[in-house]
């Protein structure tokens, strides 16, 4: 194939083609990644007649090369003459979809689906569906695994008599003896269902789904969960309540934390499919259970973290009243969870919750906890807590902040541990742009100035940094009479870091006084 017929302009292409057979993996990989260049130079007919058969017969066993080839061929339809000739790509991709390496198979199956969507209907019937059939009934599990992702592409483009066969084949894959095949079937069931007629979903696919949800392999049940949301959307509300809801309720208490994690992913779709009434009465208990989830096998609270990330979406369906009644007690528990990542996730959710609960109810239920986080042992929690206070102040307004945040924050400034005192300084700086000027000048600024007399240099140079941040928020007279005298005193401190930051702050505040 490398013979260029004496045309010197094709010499570089001949080199690339030769590199496809080179022993050096890097050279083969480079050539595969430039297959489109080779194809353009050869033209559509020679690409179909010479290049594609060469790739089909290639015995390359390097996974990186095979992966690149699988990816390139998925975009190769224009280079072989368009959809009318795209079936020539199915051969090499079918071979790649049966190899042992998972990432190569997955990419090959993805490219097969991409090519399959572009085939004209006669080619689908003549070439694509037989390919799916061969893979689905292949002796090696690798081909059966790859077939599972192709049924959706084939199904909606084939005549009625073939559809029954495809549904039957998919049923065989769902009951395959090899767990990896059942996993692939479970993973793709929702996508396949989107192509199947509604009456066939409830009659044929739901029994398959129910079998997969009781599989003895955790990994199969885990992937069966992914079909809950898509199936619920495709079924009627009554059918969803009868067939999908019981499965979700059971999955929420599954022995595997990974299964419960995937349930959390599906709850929002299920709430929408079932409607607010059923969601409130039937799904909220499962939601609360997942919020309080604990799993001995897992040192990281992934289930709780995942469910927290869905709170705002679920709230839109179940409403604030039910949130207050059912979820809030669980949220209060999570606020003091032993895992700092859970506490951090709850802090991130607090501003949204605040807007839904209203100032009075929020202050009663969660206000004290928001202040308690300022003294958390984990720095990331303390840092997030300071930002959270500013968001709450913006949500509820400066008067609420004056009454419910400022006094409590200022009262914590004498904490025996300097790291916590530093957190309070940061909290003051975060609240400063949100509160009224009167509160800033008469309540908060004196506390910051007083901290300049702290014995710990880290506190003092942070005071200098905070005063620099506060200066633009107050009148020039306050800068001149309060902020700069404090900075001048810090500028003569015995610690070099304190003097550095004080000097820097003085330089930035000088123009304010001059103005």
Coordinates of C-alpha atoms in Angstrom, one line a residue:
X1 CA 0.0 0.0 0.0
X2 CA 3.0 2.3 0.5
X3 CA 3.7 2.4 -3.2
X4 CA 3.0 6.0 -4.4
X5 CA 3.2 5.2 -8.1
X6 CA 6.2 7.6 -8.6
X7 CA 4.3 10.7 -7.3
X8 CA 6.8 12.5 -5.1
X9 CA 4.0 14.5 -3.5
X10 CA 2.8 11.4 -1.8
X11 CA 6.2 10.5 -0.4
X12 CA 5.3 11.9 3.1
X13 CA 2.1 9.9 3.1
X14 CA 4.0 6.7 2.1
X15 CA 6.2 7.4 5.2
X16 CA 3.2 7.6 7.4
X17 CA 1.8 4.4 6.0
X18 CA 5.1 2.6 6.6
X19 CA 5.1 3.9 10.1
X20 CA 1.8 2.1 10.7
X21 CA 3.9 -1.2 10.5
X22 CA 6.9 0.1 12.4
X23 CA 8.1 -1.7 15.5
X24 CA 8.5 1.6 17.3
X25 CA 5.2 2.2 19.2
X26 CA 5.7 6.0 19.2
X27 CA 5.9 6.0 15.4
X28 CA 2.8 3.8 15.0
X29 CA 0.9 6.0 17.4
X30 CA 1.9 9.1 15.5
X31 CA 0.8 7.6 12.2
X32 CA -2.6 6.4 13.6
X33 CA -3.2 9.9 15.0
X34 CA -2.7 11.2 11.5
X35 CA -4.9 8.7 9.7
X36 CA -7.2 11.5 8.5
X37 CA -4.2 13.1 6.7
X38 CA -3.3 9.8 5.1
X39 CA -7.0 9.4 4.0
X40 CA -7.2 12.9 2.5
X41 CA -4.0 12.2 0.5
X42 CA -5.2 8.8 -0.7
X43 CA -8.7 9.9 -1.6
X44 CA -12.0 8.3 -0.7
X45 CA -11.8 5.4 -3.0
X46 CA -8.2 4.3 -2.1
X47 CA -9.1 4.8 1.6
X48 CA -12.0 2.4 1.2
X49 CA -10.1 -0.1 -1.0
X50 CA -6.6 0.0 0.7
X51 CA -6.4 1.8 4.0
X52 CA -9.5 0.4 5.8
X53 CA -8.7 -3.2 4.8
X54 CA -5.1 -2.6 6.0
X55 CA -6.4 -1.4 9.4
X56 CA -8.8 -4.3 9.6
X57 CA -6.0 -6.8 9.1
X58 CA -3.7 -5.0 11.5
X59 CA -2.3 -7.2 14.2
X60 CA -1.2 -4.3 16.5
X61 CA -1.3 -5.3 20.1
X62 CA -0.4 -2.0 21.8
X63 CA -3.4 -0.7 23.7
X64 CA -2.4 3.0 23.2
X65 CA -2.3 2.5 19.4
X66 CA -5.6 0.6 19.4
X67 CA -7.3 3.3 21.5
X68 CA -6.1 6.0 19.1
X69 CA -7.3 3.9 16.1
X70 CA -10.8 3.4 17.7
X71 CA -11.1 7.1 18.3
X72 CA -10.0 8.1 14.8
X73 CA -12.3 5.7 13.0
X74 CA -15.3 7.2 14.8
X75 CA -14.7 10.4 12.8
X76 CA -13.8 8.7 9.6
X77 CA -17.2 8.8 7.7
X78 CA -16.3 11.9 5.6
X79 CA -13.0 10.3 4.5
X80 CA -14.5 7.1 3.1
X81 CA -17.1 8.9 0.9
X82 CA -19.8 9.8 3.4
X83 CA -22.7 7.8 5.0
X84 CA -23.3 5.8 1.8
X85 CA -19.9 4.1 2.3
X86 CA -19.6 4.3 6.1
X87 CA -20.3 0.5 6.5
X88 CA -16.7 -0.1 5.5
X89 CA -15.7 1.3 8.9
X90 CA -17.7 -1.4 10.8
X91 CA -15.1 -4.1 10.2
X92 CA -12.1 -2.6 12.0
X93 CA -14.3 -1.2 14.8
X94 CA -16.0 -4.5 15.4
X95 CA -12.5 -6.1 15.8
X96 CA -11.5 -3.4 18.2
X97 CA -14.7 -3.8 20.2
X98 CA -13.7 -7.3 21.1
X99 CA -10.2 -6.7 22.5
X100 CA -9.4 -7.4 26.1
X101 CA -8.5 -3.8 27.2
X102 CA -11.6 -2.0 28.5
X103 CA -10.8 1.5 27.4
X104 CA -10.2 0.3 23.8
X105 CA -13.5 -1.6 23.8
X106 CA -15.4 1.3 25.2
X107 CA -14.0 3.8 22.6
X108 CA -14.6 1.3 19.8
X109 CA -18.3 0.8 20.9
X110 CA -18.7 4.6 21.1
X111 CA -17.3 5.0 17.6
X112 CA -19.5 2.2 16.3
X113 CA -22.6 4.0 17.7
X114 CA -21.4 7.3 16.1
X115 CA -20.9 5.6 12.7
X116 CA -24.2 3.7 13.1
X117 CA -26.2 6.9 13.5
X118 CA -24.9 8.1 10.1
X119 CA -25.6 4.9 8.1
X120 CA -28.5 4.9 5.7
X121 CA -31.4 2.6 6.6
X122 CA -30.5 -0.2 4.1
X123 CA -26.9 -0.3 5.6
X124 CA -28.3 -0.4 9.1
X125 CA -30.4 -3.5 8.1
X126 CA -27.7 -5.1 6.0
X127 CA -24.6 -4.4 8.1
X128 CA -25.2 -2.8 11.5
X129 CA -27.8 -5.0 12.9
X130 CA -25.9 -8.2 11.9
X131 CA -22.9 -6.7 13.7
X132 CA -24.9 -6.1 16.8
X133 CA -26.2 -9.7 16.6
X134 CA -22.7 -11.1 16.2
X135 CA -21.3 -9.2 19.2
X136 CA -24.3 -10.0 21.4
X137 CA -23.9 -13.7 20.8
X138 CA -20.1 -13.8 20.7
X139 CA -18.3 -16.5 22.5
X140 CA -16.0 -14.1 24.4
X141 CA -17.6 -11.9 27.0
X142 CA -15.8 -8.8 25.6
X143 CA -17.9 -8.8 22.5
X144 CA -21.1 -9.2 24.5
X145 CA -20.1 -6.3 26.7
X146 CA -19.5 -4.0 23.8
X147 CA -22.8 -4.9 22.1
X148 CA -24.8 -3.5 25.0
X149 CA -24.1 0.1 24.1
X150 CA -25.2 -0.4 20.5
X151 CA -28.8 -1.6 20.9
X152 CA -30.2 2.0 21.2
X153 CA -28.6 3.0 17.9
X154 CA -29.8 -0.1 16.1
X155 CA -33.3 -0.3 17.5
X156 CA -35.0 2.9 16.4
X157 CA -33.7 2.5 12.8
X158 CA -34.8 -1.1 12.1
X159 CA -38.1 -2.5 11.0
X160 CA -40.6 -3.9 13.5
X161 CA -39.8 -7.6 13.0
X162 CA -36.2 -7.0 13.9
X163 CA -37.1 -5.0 17.0
X164 CA -38.5 -8.0 18.7
X165 CA -35.3 -9.9 18.1
X166 CA -33.2 -7.1 19.5
X167 CA -35.3 -6.9 22.7
X168 CA -34.9 -10.7 23.0
X169 CA -31.1 -10.4 22.6
X170 CA -30.9 -7.7 25.2
X171 CA -32.8 -9.9 27.6
X172 CA -30.2 -12.6 27.1
X173 CA -27.5 -10.1 27.9
X174 CA -29.3 -9.1 31.1
X175 CA -29.3 -12.7 32.2
X176 CA -25.8 -13.5 31.0
X177 CA -23.7 -15.8 33.2
X178 CA -20.8 -13.3 33.2
X179 CA -21.2 -10.4 35.7
X180 CA -19.4 -8.0 33.4
X181 CA -21.9 -8.5 30.7
X182 CA -24.8 -8.0 33.1
X183 CA -23.1 -4.9 34.3
X184 CA -22.9 -3.5 30.8
X185 CA -26.6 -4.4 30.2
X186 CA -27.6 -2.7 33.4
X187 CA -25.6 0.4 32.6
X188 CA -27.2 0.7 29.1
X189 CA -30.7 -0.3 30.0
X190 CA -32.0 3.3 30.5
X191 CA -30.6 4.4 27.2
X192 CA -32.0 1.4 25.4
X193 CA -35.4 2.0 27.0
X194 CA -35.5 5.5 25.5
X195 CA -35.7 3.9 22.1
X196 CA -38.2 1.2 22.9
X197 CA -42.0 1.6 22.5
X198 CA -43.8 2.4 25.8
X199 CA -45.9 -0.8 25.8
X200 CA -42.7 -2.9 25.4
X201 CA -40.9 -1.0 28.3
X202 CA -43.5 -2.1 30.9
X203 CA -44.0 -5.6 29.4
X204 CA -40.5 -6.6 28.7
X205 CA -37.8 -4.2 30.0
X206 CA -39.3 -3.7 33.5
X207 CA -38.9 -7.4 34.4
X208 CA -35.3 -7.3 33.2
X209 CA -34.8 -4.2 35.3
X210 CA -36.3 -5.9 38.4
X211 CA -34.0 -8.9 37.9
X212 CA -30.9 -6.7 37.7
X213 CA -31.9 -4.9 40.9
X214 CA -31.8 -8.2 42.9
X215 CA -28.5 -9.4 41.3
X216 CA -26.1 -11.0 43.8
X217 CA -23.3 -8.8 42.4
X218 CA -23.0 -5.3 44.0
X219 CA -21.6 -4.0 40.8
X220 CA -24.6 -5.0 38.8
X221 CA -27.1 -3.6 41.3
X222 CA -25.0 -0.4 41.4
X223 CA -25.4 0.1 37.6
X224 CA -29.1 -1.0 37.6
X225 CA -29.7 2.1 39.8
X226 CA -28.8 4.3 36.9
X227 CA -31.9 3.2 35.0
X228 CA -34.3 4.3 37.8
X229 CA -34.5 7.9 36.6
X230 CA -34.8 7.3 32.9
X231 CA -37.4 4.5 33.3
X232 CA -39.4 6.6 35.7
X233 CA -39.5 9.4 33.0
X234 CA -40.6 7.0 30.3
X235 CA -43.4 5.2 32.3
X236 CA -46.7 6.7 33.4
X237 CA -46.8 8.0 36.9
X238 CA -48.8 5.0 38.1
X239 CA -46.3 2.6 36.5
X240 CA -43.4 4.4 38.0
X241 CA -45.0 4.2 41.5
X242 CA -45.7 0.5 41.0
X243 CA -42.4 -0.6 39.4
X244 CA -39.6 1.9 40.1
X245 CA -40.5 3.5 43.4
X246 CA -40.2 0.2 45.4
X247 CA -36.8 -0.5 43.9
X248 CA -35.6 3.0 44.9
X249 CA -36.9 2.6 48.4
X250 CA -35.1 -0.8 48.6
X251 CA -31.9 0.6 47.1
X252 CA -31.8 3.4 49.6
X253 CA -31.2 0.8 52.3
X254 CA -28.9 -1.5 50.2
X255 CA -26.0 -3.1 51.9
X256 CA -23.5 -1.5 49.5
X257 CA -22.7 2.2 50.1
X258 CA -22.0 2.5 46.3
X259 CA -25.5 1.5 45.5
X260 CA -26.9 4.0 48.0
X261 CA -24.6 6.6 46.4
X262 CA -26.1 6.1 43.0
X263 CA -29.6 6.3 44.5
X264 CA -28.8 9.8 45.5
X265 CA -27.9 10.6 41.9
X266 CA -31.4 9.5 40.8
X267 CA -33.6 11.1 43.4
X268 CA -34.1 14.4 41.6
X269 CA -35.3 12.7 38.4
X270 CA -37.6 10.5 40.4
X271 CA -39.1 13.4 42.2
X272 CA -40.0 15.0 38.9
X273 CA -41.3 11.8 37.4
X274 CA -43.5 10.9 40.5
X275 CA -44.8 14.4 41.1
X276 CA -44.8 16.4 44.4
X277 CA -47.4 14.3 46.3
X278 CA -45.8 11.0 45.8
X279 CA -42.3 12.4 46.2
X280 CA -43.3 13.9 49.6
X281 CA -45.0 10.8 50.9
X282 CA -42.8 8.1 49.5
X283 CA -39.3 9.5 48.6
X284 CA -38.6 11.9 51.5
X285 CA -38.1 9.1 54.1
X286 CA -35.5 7.6 51.7
X287 CA -33.9 11.0 51.3
X288 CA -33.7 11.5 55.1
X289 CA -32.3 8.0 55.5
X290 CA -29.5 8.8 53.0
X291 CA -28.8 12.1 54.7
X292 CA -28.1 10.2 57.8
X293 CA -26.3 7.4 56.0
X294 CA -23.3 5.8 57.7
X295 CA -21.3 2.9 56.3
X296 CA -18.6 1.0 58.2
X297 CA -16.8 -0.1 55.0
X298 CA -16.4 3.5 53.9
X299 CA -14.2 5.9 55.8
X300 CA -15.5 8.8 53.6
X301 CA -19.1 9.8 53.7
X302 CA -19.8 9.8 50.0
X303 CA -23.5 8.9 50.2
X304 CA -24.2 11.9 52.5
X305 CA -22.1 14.2 50.5
X306 CA -23.9 13.2 47.3
X307 CA -27.3 13.6 48.8
X308 CA -26.4 17.0 50.2
X309 CA -25.5 18.2 46.7
X310 CA -29.0 17.4 45.6
X311 CA -30.9 19.2 48.4
X312 CA -31.7 22.3 46.4
X313 CA -33.1 20.4 43.5
X314 CA -35.3 18.2 45.7
X315 CA -36.5 21.2 47.7
X316 CA -38.1 22.5 44.4
X317 CA -40.3 19.5 44.4
X318 CA -41.1 18.8 48.0
X319 CA -41.5 22.4 49.2
X320 CA -40.2 24.3 52.1
X321 CA -42.8 23.1 54.6
X322 CA -41.8 19.5 54.2
X323 CA -38.1 20.5 54.3
X324 CA -38.5 22.1 57.7
X325 CA -40.4 19.1 59.0
X326 CA -38.4 16.2 57.6
X327 CA -35.0 17.2 56.4
X328 CA -34.0 19.9 58.8
X329 CA -33.3 17.6 61.8
X330 CA -31.0 15.5 59.6
X331 CA -29.2 18.7 58.4
X332 CA -28.7 19.8 62.0
X333 CA -27.1 16.5 62.7
X334 CA -24.9 16.7 59.6
X335 CA -23.7 20.2 60.7
X336 CA -21.7 18.4 63.4
X337 CA -20.8 15.3 61.4
X338 CA -17.5 13.7 62.3
X339 CA -16.3 14.0 58.7
X340 CA -15.2 17.5 58.0
X341 CA -16.1 17.2 54.3
X342 CA -19.7 16.7 55.3
X343 CA -19.6 19.7 57.5
X344 CA -18.1 21.7 54.6
X345 CA -20.8 20.5 52.2
X346 CA -23.5 21.6 54.6
X347 CA -21.9 25.0 55.0
X348 CA -22.0 25.5 51.2
X349 CA -25.7 24.7 51.3
X350 CA -26.6 27.0 54.2
X351 CA -27.1 30.2 52.2
X352 CA -29.6 28.5 49.9
X353 CA -31.4 27.0 52.9
X354 CA -31.4 30.4 54.6
X355 CA -33.3 32.0 51.7
X356 CA -36.0 29.2 51.8
X357 CA -36.4 29.1 55.6
X358 CA -36.6 32.9 56.3
X359 CA -34.6 34.8 58.9
X360 CA -36.5 33.9 62.1
X361 CA -36.8 30.2 61.5
X362 CA -33.2 30.0 60.3
X363 CA -31.9 31.9 63.3
X364 CA -33.7 29.6 65.6
X365 CA -32.6 26.3 63.9
X366 CA -29.2 26.9 62.4
X367 CA -28.0 30.4 63.4
X368 CA -26.0 29.2 66.4
X369 CA -24.3 26.4 64.4
X370 CA -23.1 28.9 61.8
X371 CA -21.2 30.7 64.6
X372 CA -20.0 27.4 66.1
X373 CA -18.2 26.6 62.8
X374 CA -15.9 29.5 63.4
X375 CA -14.2 27.4 66.1
X376 CA -14.0 24.2 64.2
X377 CA -10.7 22.3 64.4
X378 CA -10.4 22.1 60.6
X379 CA -9.1 25.3 58.9
X380 CA -11.2 24.7 55.7
X381 CA -14.4 24.7 57.9
X382 CA -13.4 27.9 59.6
X383 CA -12.6 29.6 56.3
X384 CA -15.9 28.5 54.8
X385 CA -17.8 29.7 57.9
X386 CA -16.4 33.2 57.5
X387 CA -17.7 33.4 53.9
X388 CA -21.0 31.9 54.9
X389 CA -21.6 34.7 57.4
X390 CA -21.2 37.3 54.7
X391 CA -23.6 35.4 52.5
X392 CA -26.1 35.2 55.3
X393 CA -25.7 38.9 56.0
X394 CA -26.4 39.7 52.4
X395 CA -29.5 37.4 52.4
X396 CA -31.1 38.8 55.5
X397 CA -29.8 42.4 55.5
X398 CA -27.5 44.6 57.6
X399 CA -30.0 45.0 60.5
X400 CA -30.3 41.2 60.9
X401 CA -26.5 41.0 60.8
X402 CA -26.2 43.7 63.4
X403 CA -28.5 41.9 65.8
X404 CA -27.6 38.2 65.2
X405 CA -24.1 38.1 63.8
X406 CA -21.9 41.0 64.8
X407 CA -22.2 40.8 68.6
X408 CA -21.7 37.0 68.6
X409 CA -18.7 37.2 66.3
X410 CA -17.0 40.0 68.3
X411 CA -17.6 38.1 71.5
X412 CA -15.4 35.3 70.2
X413 CA -12.4 37.5 69.6
X414 CA -10.8 36.6 72.9
X415 CA -10.6 32.9 72.2
X416 CA -7.5 31.5 74.0
X417 CA -6.2 29.9 70.8
X418 CA -4.6 32.4 68.4
X419 CA -5.8 30.5 65.3
X420 CA -9.4 31.0 66.3
X421 CA -8.8 34.7 67.0
X422 CA -7.4 35.0 63.5
X423 CA -10.5 33.4 62.1
X424 CA -12.6 36.1 63.9
X425 CA -10.5 38.8 62.3
X426 CA -11.3 37.3 58.9
X427 CA -15.0 37.0 59.7
X428 CA -15.0 40.7 60.7
X429 CA -13.4 41.6 57.4
X430 CA -16.0 39.4 55.5
X431 CA -18.9 41.1 57.3
X432 CA -17.5 44.6 56.9
X433 CA -18.8 45.3 53.4
X434 CA -22.3 44.1 54.3
X435 CA -23.0 45.8 57.6
X436 CA -23.9 49.5 58.0
X437 CA -21.1 52.1 58.3
X438 CA -22.2 52.9 61.9
X439 CA -21.8 49.2 63.0
X440 CA -18.4 49.0 61.2
X441 CA -17.0 52.1 62.8
X442 CA -18.4 51.9 66.3
X443 CA -18.6 48.1 66.9
X444 CA -16.2 46.3 64.6
X445 CA -13.3 48.6 64.0
X446 CA -12.5 49.1 67.7
X447 CA -12.2 45.4 68.2
X448 CA -9.8 45.0 65.3
X449 CA -7.7 47.9 66.7
X450 CA -7.7 46.3 70.1
X451 CA -6.3 43.1 68.5
X452 CA -3.2 45.0 67.5
X453 CA -2.1 44.6 71.1
X454 CA -2.2 40.8 70.9
X455 CA 1.0 39.0 72.0
X456 CA 1.1 36.8 68.8
X457 CA 2.8 38.4 65.8
X458 CA 0.5 36.5 63.4
X459 CA -2.5 38.2 64.9
X460 CA -0.8 41.6 64.7
X461 CA 0.2 41.4 61.1
X462 CA -3.3 40.1 60.2
X463 CA -4.7 43.2 62.0
X464 CA -2.5 45.3 59.6
X465 CA -3.9 43.4 56.6
X466 CA -7.5 43.7 57.9
X467 CA -7.1 47.5 58.5
X468 CA -5.9 47.9 54.9
X469 CA -9.1 46.1 53.7
X470 CA -11.4 48.1 56.0
X471 CA -9.9 51.5 55.1
X472 CA -11.8 52.0 51.8
X473 CA -15.1 51.2 53.6
X474 CA -14.9 54.1 56.0
X475 CA -14.6 57.9 55.8
X476 CA -11.1 59.5 55.4
X477 CA -11.4 61.0 58.9
X478 CA -11.8 57.5 60.4
X479 CA -8.7 56.4 58.5
X480 CA -6.8 59.3 59.8
X481 CA -7.9 59.2 63.4
X482 CA -8.2 55.4 64.0
X483 CA -6.7 53.2 61.3
X484 CA -3.4 55.0 60.6
X485 CA -2.4 55.6 64.3
X486 CA -2.8 51.8 64.8
X487 CA -0.8 51.1 61.7
X488 CA 2.0 53.5 62.8
X489 CA 2.2 51.7 66.1
X490 CA 2.4 48.3 64.4
X491 CA 5.1 49.8 62.1
X492 CA 7.4 50.1 65.0
X493 CA 6.8 46.5 66.3
X494 CA 9.7 44.3 67.1
X495 CA 8.6 41.6 64.6
X496 CA 9.7 42.1 61.0
X497 CA 6.6 40.6 59.5
X498 CA 4.4 42.9 61.5
X499 CA 6.4 45.9 60.4
X500 CA 6.3 44.7 56.7
X501 CA 2.5 44.4 56.6
X502 CA 2.0 47.6 58.6
X503 CA 4.2 49.5 56.2
X504 CA 2.4 48.1 53.2
X505 CA -1.0 49.1 54.7
X506 CA 0.3 52.6 55.6
X507 CA 1.4 53.1 52.0
X508 CA -2.0 52.1 50.7
X509 CA -4.0 54.3 53.1
X510 CA -1.9 57.5 52.6
X511 CA -3.8 58.6 49.5
X512 CA -7.1 58.2 51.3
X513 CA -6.1 60.7 53.9
X514 CA -4.7 63.1 51.3
X515 CA -8.0 62.9 49.4

